[in-house]
Each structure stands twice: as C-alpha cells, then as structure tokens.
C-alpha cells in the first residue's frame, strides 16, 4: 500500500515552481524528488505529533524525535518494502522509546557505561558505502560519538525520564540489526 497524496502535491508544487523558469528535465526531476522527500517526512512527522499530542505526550515525542534526527543520519537507516509498514514501524519505535523511557529508569552507573560504550560503537559501525565516503568516515564517526555523548549527558543530568537514552539505544540497536542483516544477506 503506497500513500500518494503527498507525491501528487509535490508534483503540483514542482510544476508551479518550474513553469516560469528555464529548467532542464533533470533539474525538474530533482526538484520533484526533493519535494516528495520533504512532504513525505513532513506528513509523517505531523501525523506522529498529532497522535502523541492527543495522548499528552508532545514533549516526550519531541525529545525522542530530536534524538532520532540527530543520530540516525550517521548510523544508517532500515528501509521497508512498503511505506505503510515504514510508518507503523517508525511509530512503534517512537512509542517504545517514550514508554520505556518513562517506565524503565536506567541506573546512573549503567548510564555512565552507555556514555562511554555507545560513542565507541557508533564510531565503529558508521556505515561506509564507497571510497569517497571512506575519507569522511573518521569525521562522521567522531561526530556520531560527540552527538551521542551530548544526548546521553543531557538525558542523564537534565531529564527526569530516560526517553533520550532509550531513543539512542533504539537507534543503535536498529543500526546493528541492519548491519547484521546486510552481512547475512551478502554472507560477508
């Protein structure tokens, strides 16, 4: 099941933007693709925000969402075959992070261990796709580690719940799962 309303909207916006300009077909295609990506993420984010607001969990959603947004680009992502499944799995991931963070309080000494181990793991599992990316791997790995430490410290010392920590743990768990699946499929 594909959700197409935002795709149609993106095409209409792209057509109105490019109608008066002198754009090549490639540029128009890139504009359309960019708008589809923006509208796709925007409608999912608004949907999640609406749902969590109905349940009075807006602050918790925003905290979990920020943690995901900051770390996910560096650790890679898992793509599902259907957009509908992607929406459901992303929603469930947020729900788990929020409710685990509110219910299961991680002891301080385990938080300190996570502050040390997760950045190291992030540095080690930062994905490399081609030779050009290999040059950026060290910088990306360091940035992943710094962002992870900052997120974990902010949750450890500033938040009453462990929502950010659970969000970070989930991102790392999904990234490790993705790496294991890729290695299994390619028998590396």
PDB file of C-alpha atoms in Angstrom:
ATOM      1  CA  UNK A   1       0.000   0.000   0.000  1.00  0.00           C
ATOM      2  CA  UNK A   2       1.578   3.260  -1.122  1.00  0.00           C
ATOM      3  CA  UNK A   3       0.459   6.626   0.114  1.00  0.00           C
ATOM      4  CA  UNK A   4       0.492   9.024  -2.811  1.00  0.00           C
ATOM      5  CA  UNK A   5      -1.269  12.250  -1.820  1.00  0.00           C
ATOM      6  CA  UNK A   6       1.976  13.991  -0.878  1.00  0.00           C
ATOM      7  CA  UNK A   7       3.573  12.822  -4.128  1.00  0.00           C
ATOM      8  CA  UNK A   8       0.788  14.468  -6.146  1.00  0.00           C
ATOM      9  CA  UNK A   9       1.112  17.627  -4.058  1.00  0.00           C
ATOM     10  CA  UNK A  10       4.897  17.674  -4.547  1.00  0.00           C
ATOM     11  CA  UNK A  11       4.498  17.324  -8.311  1.00  0.00           C
ATOM     12  CA  UNK A  12       1.968  20.177  -8.437  1.00  0.00           C
ATOM     13  CA  UNK A  13       4.247  22.436  -6.389  1.00  0.00           C
ATOM     14  CA  UNK A  14       7.248  21.481  -8.539  1.00  0.00           C
ATOM     15  CA  UNK A  15       5.286  22.169 -11.720  1.00  0.00           C
ATOM     16  CA  UNK A  16       4.192  25.601 -10.493  1.00  0.00           C
ATOM     17  CA  UNK A  17       7.743  26.464  -9.388  1.00  0.00           C
ATOM     18  CA  UNK A  18       9.394  25.314 -12.620  1.00  0.00           C
ATOM     19  CA  UNK A  19       6.727  26.586 -15.023  1.00  0.00           C
ATOM     20  CA  UNK A  20       8.231  30.071 -15.358  1.00  0.00           C
ATOM     21  CA  UNK A  21      11.884  29.078 -15.160  1.00  0.00           C
ATOM     22  CA  UNK A  22      14.297  27.596 -17.618  1.00  0.00           C
ATOM     23  CA  UNK A  23      14.957  24.202 -16.043  1.00  0.00           C
ATOM     24  CA  UNK A  24      16.210  21.028 -17.656  1.00  0.00           C
ATOM     25  CA  UNK A  25      14.273  17.791 -17.242  1.00  0.00           C
ATOM     26  CA  UNK A  26      16.946  16.568 -14.817  1.00  0.00           C
ATOM     27  CA  UNK A  27      16.585  19.672 -12.659  1.00  0.00           C
ATOM     28  CA  UNK A  28      12.794  19.355 -12.667  1.00  0.00           C
ATOM     29  CA  UNK A  29      13.119  15.694 -11.712  1.00  0.00           C
ATOM     30  CA  UNK A  30      15.471  16.609  -8.848  1.00  0.00           C
ATOM     31  CA  UNK A  31      13.095  19.322  -7.622  1.00  0.00           C
ATOM     32  CA  UNK A  32      10.190  16.863  -7.710  1.00  0.00           C
ATOM     33  CA  UNK A  33      12.179  14.218  -5.844  1.00  0.00           C
ATOM     34  CA  UNK A  34      13.301  16.713  -3.198  1.00  0.00           C
ATOM     35  CA  UNK A  35       9.755  17.938  -2.640  1.00  0.00           C
ATOM     36  CA  UNK A  36       8.437  14.364  -2.422  1.00  0.00           C
ATOM     37  CA  UNK A  37      11.032  13.623   0.289  1.00  0.00           C
ATOM     38  CA  UNK A  38      10.188  16.803   2.202  1.00  0.00           C
ATOM     39  CA  UNK A  39       6.417  16.270   2.025  1.00  0.00           C
ATOM     40  CA  UNK A  40       6.762  12.586   2.921  1.00  0.00           C
ATOM     41  CA  UNK A  41       8.715  13.329   6.091  1.00  0.00           C
ATOM     42  CA  UNK A  42       6.547  16.322   6.920  1.00  0.00           C
ATOM     43  CA  UNK A  43       3.249  14.458   6.811  1.00  0.00           C
ATOM     44  CA  UNK A  44       4.613  11.551   8.873  1.00  0.00           C
ATOM     45  CA  UNK A  45       6.026  13.928  11.469  1.00  0.00           C
ATOM     46  CA  UNK A  46       2.755  15.848  11.689  1.00  0.00           C
ATOM     47  CA  UNK A  47       0.811  12.588  11.982  1.00  0.00           C
ATOM     48  CA  UNK A  48       3.021  11.382  14.841  1.00  0.00           C
ATOM     49  CA  UNK A  49       2.879  14.790  16.522  1.00  0.00           C
ATOM     50  CA  UNK A  50      -0.915  14.777  16.330  1.00  0.00           C
ATOM     51  CA  UNK A  51      -1.174  11.270  17.790  1.00  0.00           C
ATOM     52  CA  UNK A  52       1.234  11.949  20.648  1.00  0.00           C
ATOM     53  CA  UNK A  53      -0.423  15.303  21.361  1.00  0.00           C
ATOM     54  CA  UNK A  54      -3.794  13.571  21.708  1.00  0.00           C
ATOM     55  CA  UNK A  55      -2.215  11.383  24.407  1.00  0.00           C
ATOM     56  CA  UNK A  56      -0.492  14.403  26.062  1.00  0.00           C
ATOM     57  CA  UNK A  57       2.975  13.132  25.134  1.00  0.00           C
ATOM     58  CA  UNK A  58       4.088  16.040  22.953  1.00  0.00           C
ATOM     59  CA  UNK A  59       7.237  16.890  24.940  1.00  0.00           C
ATOM     60  CA  UNK A  60       8.258  13.243  25.093  1.00  0.00           C
ATOM     61  CA  UNK A  61       7.721  12.805  21.347  1.00  0.00           C
ATOM     62  CA  UNK A  62       9.785  15.891  20.550  1.00  0.00           C
ATOM     63  CA  UNK A  63      12.658  14.654  22.758  1.00  0.00           C
ATOM     64  CA  UNK A  64      12.651  11.188  21.180  1.00  0.00           C
ATOM     65  CA  UNK A  65      12.294  12.638  17.684  1.00  0.00           C
ATOM     66  CA  UNK A  66      15.235  15.013  18.164  1.00  0.00           C
ATOM     67  CA  UNK A  67      17.428  12.144  19.358  1.00  0.00           C
ATOM     68  CA  UNK A  68      16.467  10.098  16.296  1.00  0.00           C
ATOM     69  CA  UNK A  69      17.033  13.038  13.940  1.00  0.00           C
ATOM     70  CA  UNK A  70      20.492  13.755  15.306  1.00  0.00           C
ATOM     71  CA  UNK A  71      21.888  10.217  15.286  1.00  0.00           C
ATOM     72  CA  UNK A  72      20.053   8.359  12.521  1.00  0.00           C
ATOM     73  CA  UNK A  73      21.770  10.018   9.525  1.00  0.00           C
ATOM     74  CA  UNK A  74      25.180   8.904  10.777  1.00  0.00           C
ATOM     75  CA  UNK A  75      24.268   5.327  11.643  1.00  0.00           C
ATOM     76  CA  UNK A  76      22.188   4.494   8.584  1.00  0.00           C
ATOM     77  CA  UNK A  77      18.573   3.512   8.265  1.00  0.00           C
ATOM     78  CA  UNK A  78      16.467   0.469   7.620  1.00  0.00           C
ATOM     79  CA  UNK A  79      14.023   0.676   4.707  1.00  0.00           C
ATOM     80  CA  UNK A  80      10.863  -1.369   4.498  1.00  0.00           C
ATOM     81  CA  UNK A  81       9.253  -2.586   1.285  1.00  0.00           C
ATOM     82  CA  UNK A  82       6.023  -0.711   1.939  1.00  0.00           C
ATOM     83  CA  UNK A  83       5.592   2.876   3.034  1.00  0.00           C
ATOM     84  CA  UNK A  84       2.683   1.856   5.246  1.00  0.00           C
ATOM     85  CA  UNK A  85       4.903  -0.631   7.123  1.00  0.00           C
ATOM     86  CA  UNK A  86       7.546   2.091   7.452  1.00  0.00           C
ATOM     87  CA  UNK A  87       5.035   4.443   9.081  1.00  0.00           C
ATOM     88  CA  UNK A  88       3.870   1.769  11.513  1.00  0.00           C
ATOM     89  CA  UNK A  89       7.391   0.649  12.439  1.00  0.00           C
ATOM     90  CA  UNK A  90       8.598   4.230  12.913  1.00  0.00           C
ATOM     91  CA  UNK A  91       5.594   4.934  15.109  1.00  0.00           C
ATOM     92  CA  UNK A  92       6.214   1.797  17.172  1.00  0.00           C
ATOM     93  CA  UNK A  93       9.862   2.751  17.580  1.00  0.00           C
ATOM     94  CA  UNK A  94       8.812   6.142  18.966  1.00  0.00           C
ATOM     95  CA  UNK A  95       6.219   4.535  21.249  1.00  0.00           C
ATOM     96  CA  UNK A  96       8.791   2.105  22.647  1.00  0.00           C
ATOM     97  CA  UNK A  97      11.323   4.897  23.247  1.00  0.00           C
ATOM     98  CA  UNK A  98       8.765   7.078  25.009  1.00  0.00           C
ATOM     99  CA  UNK A  99       7.138   4.448  27.195  1.00  0.00           C
ATOM    100  CA  UNK A 100      10.369   2.629  28.027  1.00  0.00           C
ATOM    101  CA  UNK A 101      11.901   5.994  28.907  1.00  0.00           C
ATOM    102  CA  UNK A 102       9.025   6.863  31.215  1.00  0.00           C
ATOM    103  CA  UNK A 103       8.692   3.444  32.851  1.00  0.00           C
ATOM    104  CA  UNK A 104      12.171   1.885  32.933  1.00  0.00           C
ATOM    105  CA  UNK A 105      14.629   4.156  34.672  1.00  0.00           C
ATOM    106  CA  UNK A 106      18.206   3.178  33.873  1.00  0.00           C
ATOM    107  CA  UNK A 107      20.535   3.257  36.913  1.00  0.00           C
ATOM    108  CA  UNK A 108      23.150   6.000  36.914  1.00  0.00           C
ATOM    109  CA  UNK A 109      26.135   3.636  36.646  1.00  0.00           C
ATOM    110  CA  UNK A 110      24.635   1.966  33.555  1.00  0.00           C
ATOM    111  CA  UNK A 111      24.063   5.408  32.046  1.00  0.00           C
ATOM    112  CA  UNK A 112      27.752   6.176  32.563  1.00  0.00           C
ATOM    113  CA  UNK A 113      28.724   2.902  30.876  1.00  0.00           C
ATOM    114  CA  UNK A 114      26.435   3.772  27.944  1.00  0.00           C
ATOM    115  CA  UNK A 115      28.017   7.230  27.702  1.00  0.00           C
ATOM    116  CA  UNK A 116      31.384   5.521  27.181  1.00  0.00           C
ATOM    117  CA  UNK A 117      30.410   2.471  25.085  1.00  0.00           C
ATOM    118  CA  UNK A 118      27.801   3.824  22.652  1.00  0.00           C
ATOM    119  CA  UNK A 119      30.030   6.523  21.107  1.00  0.00           C
ATOM    120  CA  UNK A 120      32.749   3.908  20.586  1.00  0.00           C
ATOM    121  CA  UNK A 121      30.189   1.596  18.972  1.00  0.00           C
ATOM    122  CA  UNK A 122      28.936   4.499  16.847  1.00  0.00           C
ATOM    123  CA  UNK A 123      32.457   5.208  15.654  1.00  0.00           C
ATOM    124  CA  UNK A 124      32.948   1.535  14.761  1.00  0.00           C
ATOM    125  CA  UNK A 125      29.648   0.945  12.936  1.00  0.00           C
ATOM    126  CA  UNK A 126      29.401   4.188  10.973  1.00  0.00           C
ATOM    127  CA  UNK A 127      28.476   2.888   7.511  1.00  0.00           C
ATOM    128  CA  UNK A 128      30.843   3.220   4.569  1.00  0.00           C
ATOM    129  CA  UNK A 129      29.297   2.897   1.126  1.00  0.00           C
ATOM    130  CA  UNK A 130      32.082   3.836  -1.267  1.00  0.00           C
ATOM    131  CA  UNK A 131      35.668   5.082  -1.451  1.00  0.00           C
ATOM    132  CA  UNK A 132      34.687   8.731  -1.261  1.00  0.00           C
ATOM    133  CA  UNK A 133      32.777   8.065   1.960  1.00  0.00           C
ATOM    134  CA  UNK A 134      35.763   6.241   3.478  1.00  0.00           C
ATOM    135  CA  UNK A 135      37.554   9.577   3.691  1.00  0.00           C
ATOM    136  CA  UNK A 136      34.648  11.047   5.652  1.00  0.00           C
ATOM    137  CA  UNK A 137      34.247   8.021   7.933  1.00  0.00           C
ATOM    138  CA  UNK A 138      36.564   9.274  10.655  1.00  0.00           C
ATOM    139  CA  UNK A 139      34.884  12.682  10.773  1.00  0.00           C
ATOM    140  CA  UNK A 140      31.404  11.127  10.702  1.00  0.00           C
ATOM    141  CA  UNK A 141      32.361   8.627  13.401  1.00  0.00           C
ATOM    142  CA  UNK A 142      33.703  11.377  15.635  1.00  0.00           C
ATOM    143  CA  UNK A 143      30.591  13.474  15.054  1.00  0.00           C
ATOM    144  CA  UNK A 144      28.411  10.460  15.882  1.00  0.00           C
ATOM    145  CA  UNK A 145      30.320   9.941  19.115  1.00  0.00           C
ATOM    146  CA  UNK A 146      30.100  13.592  20.142  1.00  0.00           C
ATOM    147  CA  UNK A 147      26.365  13.823  19.411  1.00  0.00           C
ATOM    148  CA  UNK A 148      25.753  10.569  21.284  1.00  0.00           C
ATOM    149  CA  UNK A 149      27.668  11.777  24.347  1.00  0.00           C
ATOM    150  CA  UNK A 150      25.842  15.118  24.344  1.00  0.00           C
ATOM    151  CA  UNK A 151      22.435  13.448  24.042  1.00  0.00           C
ATOM    152  CA  UNK A 152      23.178  10.924  26.772  1.00  0.00           C
ATOM    153  CA  UNK A 153      24.590  13.560  29.114  1.00  0.00           C
ATOM    154  CA  UNK A 154      21.590  15.814  28.541  1.00  0.00           C
ATOM    155  CA  UNK A 155      19.250  12.962  29.406  1.00  0.00           C
ATOM    156  CA  UNK A 156      21.384  11.800  32.314  1.00  0.00           C
ATOM    157  CA  UNK A 157      21.577  15.181  34.041  1.00  0.00           C
ATOM    158  CA  UNK A 158      18.675  17.273  32.717  1.00  0.00           C
ATOM    159  CA  UNK A 159      15.671  14.996  32.176  1.00  0.00           C
ATOM    160  CA  UNK A 160      13.558  13.186  34.763  1.00  0.00           C
ATOM    161  CA  UNK A 161      12.800  10.361  32.310  1.00  0.00           C
ATOM    162  CA  UNK A 162      15.178   8.285  30.194  1.00  0.00           C
ATOM    163  CA  UNK A 163      13.421   8.967  26.876  1.00  0.00           C
ATOM    164  CA  UNK A 164      16.506  10.249  25.066  1.00  0.00           C
ATOM    165  CA  UNK A 165      18.640   7.363  26.325  1.00  0.00           C
ATOM    166  CA  UNK A 166      16.061   4.837  25.135  1.00  0.00           C
ATOM    167  CA  UNK A 167      15.832   6.620  21.777  1.00  0.00           C
ATOM    168  CA  UNK A 168      19.610   6.474  21.377  1.00  0.00           C
ATOM    169  CA  UNK A 169      19.688   2.800  22.403  1.00  0.00           C
ATOM    170  CA  UNK A 170      16.988   2.030  19.820  1.00  0.00           C
ATOM    171  CA  UNK A 171      18.836   3.835  17.039  1.00  0.00           C
ATOM    172  CA  UNK A 172      21.995   1.886  17.841  1.00  0.00           C
ATOM    173  CA  UNK A 173      20.093  -1.415  18.113  1.00  0.00           C
ATOM    174  CA  UNK A 174      18.408  -0.841  14.744  1.00  0.00           C
ATOM    175  CA  UNK A 175      21.740   0.083  13.161  1.00  0.00           C
ATOM    176  CA  UNK A 176      23.446  -3.041  14.487  1.00  0.00           C
ATOM    177  CA  UNK A 177      20.447  -5.107  13.317  1.00  0.00           C
ATOM    178  CA  UNK A 178      20.735  -3.539   9.873  1.00  0.00           C
ATOM    179  CA  UNK A 179      24.448  -4.326   9.700  1.00  0.00           C
ATOM    180  CA  UNK A 180      23.834  -7.936  10.725  1.00  0.00           C
ATOM    181  CA  UNK A 181      21.101  -8.326   8.093  1.00  0.00           C
ATOM    182  CA  UNK A 182      23.352  -6.863   5.400  1.00  0.00           C
ATOM    183  CA  UNK A 183      26.229  -9.142   6.400  1.00  0.00           C
ATOM    184  CA  UNK A 184      23.912 -12.160   6.480  1.00  0.00           C
ATOM    185  CA  UNK A 185      22.408 -11.360   3.069  1.00  0.00           C
ATOM    186  CA  UNK A 186      25.803 -10.761   1.489  1.00  0.00           C
ATOM    187  CA  UNK A 187      27.494 -13.534   3.525  1.00  0.00           C
ATOM    188  CA  UNK A 188      30.422 -11.301   4.405  1.00  0.00           C
TER     189      UNK A 188
END
